[in-house]
Amino acid sequence: MKNVRRIDRTALKFNQMAIVVFLLAGFIFNERILPLFVAFVMCAGSVIPGLSLFKQFYALVLRPAGIMKAEVSDESPAPHNFAQLLGGIFLGGGTLLLSTGFQTAGWALTWLVIILAGVNLVFGFCAGCFLYYQLGKFGFFRSQSPEEGRQ
Amino acid sequence: MMESVLLRSIVSVAVIGAFFVLAKGLARSRLLRIRSELKEASDITNPDGSARLIYFWSPLCAQCPAQERHIQRARVLIQEQQSDFRVEKINAVEDRDLARTYHVFTLPTTVQIDASGELIAVNSGLTPAATIVNQFTREPAEVEA
């Protein structure tokens, strides 16, 4: 029996929106705790889906309340998780720089994540997915069709 | 404190605005460069009377299933306008030469060519149905007498 992978694209968009909003708020109010929080959500959430707090908020609050509507798509979540993990690592690095006094470099890395999440949200261009595809051409990732199940 | 918040807000707006302007400029410049390169490749732009959408995909592309749904939706909307619209699906991993011709650097990428063979748009990333329809219904460039 084939195991079809599915994702909710609305959850992805809400996740990107939340990332942008929290990080912008962190920059505007100069609060390092916000990039740290987002970095944790992005890194932990790409490994353990239950810790993807923004997506959980959407699934448990917004969608049941009818505020947002699901857009289910038969596609592999792996490249999206890869993109999120990559963003989380960049943001973690930025938070570390902020904590050690390198304000400009720290906020520059934070802005990189804001722009990449924003570009995905507005233009549909997923930087992580782009990397995933480029690395896949060289054999780093095997093809993941929606029919392949996770081991 | 408030002055710092205001300054950072202004910086945020400026950075986001500058990025959008830069992104639009780069996209426009890339489109013009591809268009001029394609004019030399008459087999690609040779008009056959119908508009075309060339859709680059691959099995590794996470967003491609969603892109296919948008293309199908766009096709329905365009056919309601009683227009002819052909979709060519190209595996970018197998046909790397064609992908290189259109400067494909990510997937999905959709390329719109109008009925006269003129390149209208190269969309890198997931492109919604509404955008495809809007690009398709754009007026072709005026021909000088």
PDB file of N, CA and C in Angstrom, chain B residues 65-138:
ATOM      1  N   PRO B  65       4.093  19.677  -7.424  1.00  0.00           N
ATOM      2  CA  PRO B  65       2.680  19.238  -7.426  1.00  0.00           C
ATOM      3  C   PRO B  65       1.714  20.412  -7.270  1.00  0.00           C
ATOM      4  N   ALA B  66       2.074  21.345  -6.397  1.00  0.00           N
ATOM      5  CA  ALA B  66       1.221  22.535  -6.223  1.00  0.00           C
ATOM      6  C   ALA B  66       1.227  23.377  -7.499  1.00  0.00           C
ATOM      7  N   GLN B  67       2.393  23.479  -8.152  1.00  0.00           N
ATOM      8  CA  GLN B  67       2.481  24.256  -9.380  1.00  0.00           C
ATOM      9  C   GLN B  67       1.595  23.651 -10.463  1.00  0.00           C
ATOM     10  N   GLU B  68       1.553  22.341 -10.528  1.00  0.00           N
ATOM     11  CA  GLU B  68       0.731  21.670 -11.555  1.00  0.00           C
ATOM     12  C   GLU B  68      -0.737  21.977 -11.345  1.00  0.00           C
ATOM     13  N   ARG B  69      -1.150  22.051 -10.090  1.00  0.00           N
ATOM     14  CA  ARG B  69      -2.557  22.392  -9.832  1.00  0.00           C
ATOM     15  C   ARG B  69      -2.854  23.822 -10.285  1.00  0.00           C
ATOM     16  N   HIS B  70      -1.896  24.735 -10.020  1.00  0.00           N
ATOM     17  CA  HIS B  70      -2.083  26.125 -10.454  1.00  0.00           C
ATOM     18  C   HIS B  70      -2.141  26.214 -11.982  1.00  0.00           C
ATOM     19  N   ILE B  71      -1.311  25.429 -12.647  1.00  0.00           N
ATOM     20  CA  ILE B  71      -1.309  25.444 -14.119  1.00  0.00           C
ATOM     21  C   ILE B  71      -2.653  24.933 -14.648  1.00  0.00           C
ATOM     22  N   GLN B  72      -3.161  23.873 -14.061  1.00  0.00           N
ATOM     23  CA  GLN B  72      -4.449  23.328 -14.500  1.00  0.00           C
ATOM     24  C   GLN B  72      -5.570  24.335 -14.297  1.00  0.00           C
ATOM     25  N   ARG B  73      -5.514  25.022 -13.151  1.00  0.00           N
ATOM     26  CA  ARG B  73      -6.534  26.038 -12.859  1.00  0.00           C
ATOM     27  C   ARG B  73      -6.435  27.193 -13.857  1.00  0.00           C
ATOM     28  N   ALA B  74      -5.213  27.591 -14.171  1.00  0.00           N
ATOM     29  CA  ALA B  74      -4.994  28.684 -15.140  1.00  0.00           C
ATOM     30  C   ALA B  74      -5.482  28.268 -16.520  1.00  0.00           C
ATOM     31  N   ARG B  75      -5.238  27.015 -16.863  1.00  0.00           N
ATOM     32  CA  ARG B  75      -5.670  26.512 -18.180  1.00  0.00           C
ATOM     33  C   ARG B  75      -7.187  26.594 -18.309  1.00  0.00           C
ATOM     34  N   VAL B  76      -7.887  26.235 -17.263  1.00  0.00           N
ATOM     35  CA  VAL B  76      -9.352  26.289 -17.292  1.00  0.00           C
ATOM     36  C   VAL B  76      -9.819  27.730 -17.474  1.00  0.00           C
ATOM     37  N   LEU B  77      -9.211  28.652 -16.721  1.00  0.00           N
ATOM     38  CA  LEU B  77      -9.610  30.060 -16.790  1.00  0.00           C
ATOM     39  C   LEU B  77      -9.322  30.643 -18.180  1.00  0.00           C
ATOM     40  N   ILE B  78      -8.186  30.297 -18.756  1.00  0.00           N
ATOM     41  CA  ILE B  78      -7.819  30.826 -20.074  1.00  0.00           C
ATOM     42  C   ILE B  78      -8.715  30.223 -21.149  1.00  0.00           C
ATOM     43  N   GLN B  79      -9.031  28.961 -21.045  1.00  0.00           N
ATOM     44  CA  GLN B  79      -9.900  28.328 -22.045  1.00  0.00           C
ATOM     45  C   GLN B  79     -11.320  28.857 -21.982  1.00  0.00           C
ATOM     46  N   GLU B  80     -11.716  29.366 -20.805  1.00  0.00           N
ATOM     47  CA  GLU B  80     -13.034  30.009 -20.692  1.00  0.00           C
ATOM     48  C   GLU B  80     -13.079  31.284 -21.521  1.00  0.00           C
ATOM     49  N   GLN B  81     -11.885  31.876 -21.733  1.00  0.00           N
ATOM     50  CA  GLN B  81     -11.798  33.068 -22.578  1.00  0.00           C
ATOM     51  C   GLN B  81     -11.673  32.680 -24.045  1.00  0.00           C
ATOM     52  N   GLN B  82     -11.841  31.385 -24.312  1.00  0.00           N
ATOM     53  CA  GLN B  82     -11.779  30.839 -25.669  1.00  0.00           C
ATOM     54  C   GLN B  82     -10.437  31.129 -26.328  1.00  0.00           C
ATOM     55  N   SER B  83      -9.397  30.990 -25.535  1.00  0.00           N
ATOM     56  CA  SER B  83      -8.054  31.176 -26.085  1.00  0.00           C
ATOM     57  C   SER B  83      -7.347  29.842 -26.123  1.00  0.00           C
ATOM     58  N   ASP B  84      -6.397  29.729 -27.059  1.00  0.00           N
ATOM     59  CA  ASP B  84      -5.624  28.504 -27.183  1.00  0.00           C
ATOM     60  C   ASP B  84      -4.396  28.615 -26.288  1.00  0.00           C
ATOM     61  N   PHE B  85      -4.086  27.553 -25.568  1.00  0.00           N
ATOM     62  CA  PHE B  85      -3.025  27.627 -24.570  1.00  0.00           C
ATOM     63  C   PHE B  85      -2.397  26.261 -24.424  1.00  0.00           C
ATOM     64  N   ARG B  86      -1.111  26.171 -24.759  1.00  0.00           N
ATOM     65  CA  ARG B  86      -0.440  24.872 -24.750  1.00  0.00           C
ATOM     66  C   ARG B  86       0.560  24.809 -23.601  1.00  0.00           C
ATOM     67  N   VAL B  87       0.585  23.673 -22.893  1.00  0.00           N
ATOM     68  CA  VAL B  87       1.524  23.503 -21.780  1.00  0.00           C
ATOM     69  C   VAL B  87       2.547  22.439 -22.158  1.00  0.00           C
ATOM     70  N   GLU B  88       3.814  22.786 -22.047  1.00  0.00           N
ATOM     71  CA  GLU B  88       4.883  21.820 -22.300  1.00  0.00           C
ATOM     72  C   GLU B  88       5.595  21.539 -20.982  1.00  0.00           C
ATOM     73  N   LYS B  89       5.567  20.276 -20.568  1.00  0.00           N
ATOM     74  CA  LYS B  89       6.153  19.893 -19.276  1.00  0.00           C
ATOM     75  C   LYS B  89       7.542  19.313 -19.528  1.00  0.00           C
ATOM     76  N   ILE B  90       8.547  19.937 -18.947  1.00  0.00           N
ATOM     77  CA  ILE B  90       9.941  19.544 -19.200  1.00  0.00           C
ATOM     78  C   ILE B  90      10.614  19.143 -17.885  1.00  0.00           C
ATOM     79  N   ASN B  91      11.188  17.940 -17.857  1.00  0.00           N
ATOM     80  CA  ASN B  91      11.964  17.509 -16.692  1.00  0.00           C
ATOM     81  C   ASN B  91      13.331  18.190 -16.777  1.00  0.00           C
ATOM     82  N   ALA B  92      13.583  19.130 -15.867  1.00  0.00           N
ATOM     83  CA  ALA B  92      14.801  19.941 -15.945  1.00  0.00           C
ATOM     84  C   ALA B  92      16.064  19.130 -15.690  1.00  0.00           C
ATOM     85  N   VAL B  93      15.915  18.001 -15.013  1.00  0.00           N
ATOM     86  CA  VAL B  93      17.090  17.161 -14.743  1.00  0.00           C
ATOM     87  C   VAL B  93      17.475  16.386 -16.001  1.00  0.00           C
ATOM     88  N   GLU B  94      16.445  15.951 -16.763  1.00  0.00           N
ATOM     89  CA  GLU B  94      16.718  15.169 -17.983  1.00  0.00           C
ATOM     90  C   GLU B  94      17.063  16.064 -19.157  1.00  0.00           C
ATOM     91  N   ASP B  95      16.400  17.216 -19.266  1.00  0.00           N
ATOM     92  CA  ASP B  95      16.647  18.117 -20.390  1.00  0.00           C
ATOM     93  C   ASP B  95      17.380  19.350 -19.890  1.00  0.00           C
ATOM     94  N   ARG B  96      18.652  19.149 -19.565  1.00  0.00           N
ATOM     95  CA  ARG B  96      19.408  20.252 -18.958  1.00  0.00           C
ATOM     96  C   ARG B  96      19.720  21.351 -19.967  1.00  0.00           C
ATOM     97  N   ASP B  97      19.836  20.968 -21.238  1.00  0.00           N
ATOM     98  CA  ASP B  97      20.151  21.978 -22.261  1.00  0.00           C
ATOM     99  C   ASP B  97      19.033  23.006 -22.358  1.00  0.00           C
ATOM    100  N   LEU B  98      17.799  22.517 -22.402  1.00  0.00           N
ATOM    101  CA  LEU B  98      16.664  23.438 -22.496  1.00  0.00           C
ATOM    102  C   LEU B  98      16.534  24.262 -21.219  1.00  0.00           C
ATOM    103  N   ALA B  99      16.783  23.626 -20.082  1.00  0.00           N
ATOM    104  CA  ALA B  99      16.736  24.355 -18.812  1.00  0.00           C
ATOM    105  C   ALA B  99      17.795  25.459 -18.793  1.00  0.00           C
ATOM    106  N   ARG B 100      18.951  25.157 -19.351  1.00  0.00           N
ATOM    107  CA  ARG B 100      20.029  26.150 -19.402  1.00  0.00           C
ATOM    108  C   ARG B 100      19.649  27.297 -20.345  1.00  0.00           C
ATOM    109  N   THR B 101      18.966  26.955 -21.446  1.00  0.00           N
ATOM    110  CA  THR B 101      18.543  27.974 -22.421  1.00  0.00           C
ATOM    111  C   THR B 101      17.665  29.031 -21.759  1.00  0.00           C
ATOM    112  N   TYR B 102      16.800  28.569 -20.867  1.00  0.00           N
ATOM    113  CA  TYR B 102      15.902  29.513 -20.198  1.00  0.00           C
ATOM    114  C   TYR B 102      16.427  29.948 -18.830  1.00  0.00           C
ATOM    115  N   HIS B 103      17.702  29.682 -18.564  1.00  0.00           N
ATOM    116  CA  HIS B 103      18.348  30.111 -17.313  1.00  0.00           C
ATOM    117  C   HIS B 103      17.585  29.618 -16.091  1.00  0.00           C
ATOM    118  N   VAL B 104      17.161  28.365 -16.130  1.00  0.00           N
ATOM    119  CA  VAL B 104      16.436  27.795 -15.004  1.00  0.00           C
ATOM    120  C   VAL B 104      17.420  27.522 -13.872  1.00  0.00           C
ATOM    121  N   PHE B 105      17.181  28.113 -12.694  1.00  0.00           N
ATOM    122  CA  PHE B 105      18.085  27.876 -11.574  1.00  0.00           C
ATOM    123  C   PHE B 105      17.365  27.313 -10.361  1.00  0.00           C
ATOM    124  N   THR B 106      16.038  27.241 -10.437  1.00  0.00           N
ATOM    125  CA  THR B 106      15.276  26.616  -9.365  1.00  0.00           C
ATOM    126  C   THR B 106      14.011  26.032  -9.970  1.00  0.00           C
ATOM    127  N   LEU B 107      13.341  25.214  -9.190  1.00  0.00           N
ATOM    128  CA  LEU B 107      12.108  24.596  -9.673  1.00  0.00           C
ATOM    129  C   LEU B 107      10.994  24.789  -8.651  1.00  0.00           C
ATOM    130  N   PRO B 108       9.763  24.946  -9.100  1.00  0.00           N
ATOM    131  CA  PRO B 108       9.358  24.988 -10.499  1.00  0.00           C
ATOM    132  C   PRO B 108       9.684  26.330 -11.166  1.00  0.00           C
ATOM    133  N   THR B 109       9.875  26.276 -12.474  1.00  0.00           N
ATOM    134  CA  THR B 109      10.017  27.490 -13.275  1.00  0.00           C
ATOM    135  C   THR B 109       9.021  27.396 -14.415  1.00  0.00           C
ATOM    136  N   THR B 110       8.288  28.476 -14.624  1.00  0.00           N
ATOM    137  CA  THR B 110       7.329  28.511 -15.729  1.00  0.00           C
ATOM    138  C   THR B 110       7.726  29.641 -16.679  1.00  0.00           C
ATOM    139  N   VAL B 111       7.695  29.329 -17.957  1.00  0.00           N
ATOM    140  CA  VAL B 111       8.072  30.290 -18.993  1.00  0.00           C
ATOM    141  C   VAL B 111       6.852  30.534 -19.874  1.00  0.00           C
ATOM    142  N   GLN B 112       6.472  31.791 -20.020  1.00  0.00           N
ATOM    143  CA  GLN B 112       5.297  32.132 -20.823  1.00  0.00           C
ATOM    144  C   GLN B 112       5.749  32.733 -22.154  1.00  0.00           C
ATOM    145  N   ILE B 113       5.227  32.145 -23.233  1.00  0.00           N
ATOM    146  CA  ILE B 113       5.502  32.650 -24.584  1.00  0.00           C
ATOM    147  C   ILE B 113       4.167  32.932 -25.252  1.00  0.00           C
ATOM    148  N   ASP B 114       4.008  34.150 -25.802  1.00  0.00           N
ATOM    149  CA  ASP B 114       2.699  34.486 -26.367  1.00  0.00           C
ATOM    150  C   ASP B 114       2.546  33.908 -27.773  1.00  0.00           C
ATOM    151  N   ALA B 115       1.382  34.163 -28.383  1.00  0.00           N
ATOM    152  CA  ALA B 115       1.040  33.555 -29.682  1.00  0.00           C
ATOM    153  C   ALA B 115       1.992  33.987 -30.802  1.00  0.00           C
ATOM    154  N   SER B 116       2.623  35.168 -30.627  1.00  0.00           N
ATOM    155  CA  SER B 116       3.532  35.625 -31.673  1.00  0.00           C
ATOM    156  C   SER B 116       4.959  35.126 -31.454  1.00  0.00           C
ATOM    157  N   GLY B 117       5.152  34.324 -30.386  1.00  0.00           N
ATOM    158  CA  GLY B 117       6.472  33.774 -30.105  1.00  0.00           C
ATOM    159  C   GLY B 117       7.328  34.641 -29.202  1.00  0.00           C
ATOM    160  N   GLU B 118       6.741  35.712 -28.682  1.00  0.00           N
ATOM    161  CA  GLU B 118       7.486  36.626 -27.814  1.00  0.00           C
ATOM    162  C   GLU B 118       7.519  36.080 -26.375  1.00  0.00           C
ATOM    163  N   LEU B 119       8.681  36.115 -25.769  1.00  0.00           N
ATOM    164  CA  LEU B 119       8.812  35.679 -24.381  1.00  0.00           C
ATOM    165  C   LEU B 119       8.185  36.732 -23.465  1.00  0.00           C
ATOM    166  N   ILE B 120       7.181  36.322 -22.700  1.00  0.00           N
ATOM    167  CA  ILE B 120       6.476  37.269 -21.825  1.00  0.00           C
ATOM    168  C   ILE B 120       7.073  37.274 -20.424  1.00  0.00           C
ATOM    169  N   ALA B 121       7.317  36.086 -19.875  1.00  0.00           N
ATOM    170  CA  ALA B 121       7.753  36.032 -18.475  1.00  0.00           C
ATOM    171  C   ALA B 121       8.504  34.738 -18.190  1.00  0.00           C
ATOM    172  N   VAL B 122       9.440  34.819 -17.242  1.00  0.00           N
ATOM    173  CA  VAL B 122      10.111  33.641 -16.693  1.00  0.00           C
ATOM    174  C   VAL B 122       9.897  33.712 -15.187  1.00  0.00           C
ATOM    175  N   ASN B 123       9.118  32.777 -14.663  1.00  0.00           N
ATOM    176  CA  ASN B 123       8.770  32.794 -13.236  1.00  0.00           C
ATOM    177  C   ASN B 123       9.563  31.724 -12.492  1.00  0.00           C
ATOM    178  N   SER B 124      10.427  32.168 -11.592  1.00  0.00           N
ATOM    179  CA  SER B 124      11.238  31.220 -10.820  1.00  0.00           C
ATOM    180  C   SER B 124      10.586  30.999  -9.461  1.00  0.00           C
ATOM    181  N   GLY B 125      10.114  29.777  -9.229  1.00  0.00           N
ATOM    182  CA  GLY B 125       9.402  29.492  -7.989  1.00  0.00           C
ATOM    183  C   GLY B 125       7.935  29.253  -8.272  1.00  0.00           C
ATOM    184  N   LEU B 126       7.216  28.943  -7.206  1.00  0.00           N
ATOM    185  CA  LEU B 126       5.797  28.625  -7.331  1.00  0.00           C
ATOM    186  C   LEU B 126       5.020  29.849  -7.815  1.00  0.00           C
ATOM    187  N   THR B 127       4.304  29.690  -8.924  1.00  0.00           N
ATOM    188  CA  THR B 127       3.565  30.806  -9.528  1.00  0.00           C
ATOM    189  C   THR B 127       2.079  30.508  -9.467  1.00  0.00           C
ATOM    190  N   PRO B 128       1.304  31.374  -8.814  1.00  0.00           N
ATOM    191  CA  PRO B 128      -0.134  31.109  -8.694  1.00  0.00           C
ATOM    192  C   PRO B 128      -0.853  31.202 -10.034  1.00  0.00           C
ATOM    193  N   ALA B 129      -2.025  30.577 -10.109  1.00  0.00           N
ATOM    194  CA  ALA B 129      -2.828  30.566 -11.333  1.00  0.00           C
ATOM    195  C   ALA B 129      -3.153  31.988 -11.790  1.00  0.00           C
ATOM    196  N   ALA B 130      -3.471  32.858 -10.837  1.00  0.00           N
ATOM    197  CA  ALA B 130      -3.848  34.236 -11.193  1.00  0.00           C
ATOM    198  C   ALA B 130      -2.714  34.953 -11.918  1.00  0.00           C
ATOM    199  N   THR B 131      -1.500  34.733 -11.477  1.00  0.00           N
ATOM    200  CA  THR B 131      -0.341  35.359 -12.127  1.00  0.00           C
ATOM    201  C   THR B 131      -0.169  34.828 -13.542  1.00  0.00           C
ATOM    202  N   ILE B 132      -0.304  33.530 -13.717  1.00  0.00           N
ATOM    203  CA  ILE B 132      -0.187  32.920 -15.059  1.00  0.00           C
ATOM    204  C   ILE B 132      -1.232  33.517 -15.993  1.00  0.00           C
ATOM    205  N   VAL B 133      -2.470  33.630 -15.515  1.00  0.00           N
ATOM    206  CA  VAL B 133      -3.553  34.183 -16.338  1.00  0.00           C
ATOM    207  C   VAL B 133      -3.270  35.650 -16.669  1.00  0.00           C
ATOM    208  N   ASN B 134      -2.828  36.430 -15.681  1.00  0.00           N
ATOM    209  CA  ASN B 134      -2.530  37.851 -15.919  1.00  0.00           C
ATOM    210  C   ASN B 134      -1.423  38.019 -16.953  1.00  0.00           C
ATOM    211  N   GLN B 135      -0.395  37.191 -16.851  1.00  0.00           N
ATOM    212  CA  GLN B 135       0.711  37.272 -17.812  1.00  0.00           C
ATOM    213  C   GLN B 135       0.241  36.864 -19.206  1.00  0.00           C
ATOM    214  N   PHE B 136      -0.628  35.879 -19.266  1.00  0.00           N
ATOM    215  CA  PHE B 136      -1.130  35.397 -20.547  1.00  0.00           C
ATOM    216  C   PHE B 136      -1.980  36.449 -21.237  1.00  0.00           C
ATOM    217  N   THR B 137      -2.746  37.212 -20.478  1.00  0.00           N
ATOM    218  CA  THR B 137      -3.661  38.183 -21.078  1.00  0.00           C
ATOM    219  C   THR B 137      -3.024  39.548 -21.294  1.00  0.00           C
ATOM    220  N   ARG B 138      -1.707  39.652 -21.030  1.00  0.00           N
ATOM    221  CA  ARG B 138      -1.028  40.924 -21.290  1.00  0.00           C
ATOM    222  C   ARG B 138      -1.009  41.189 -22.770  1.00  0.00           C
TER     223      ARG B 138
END
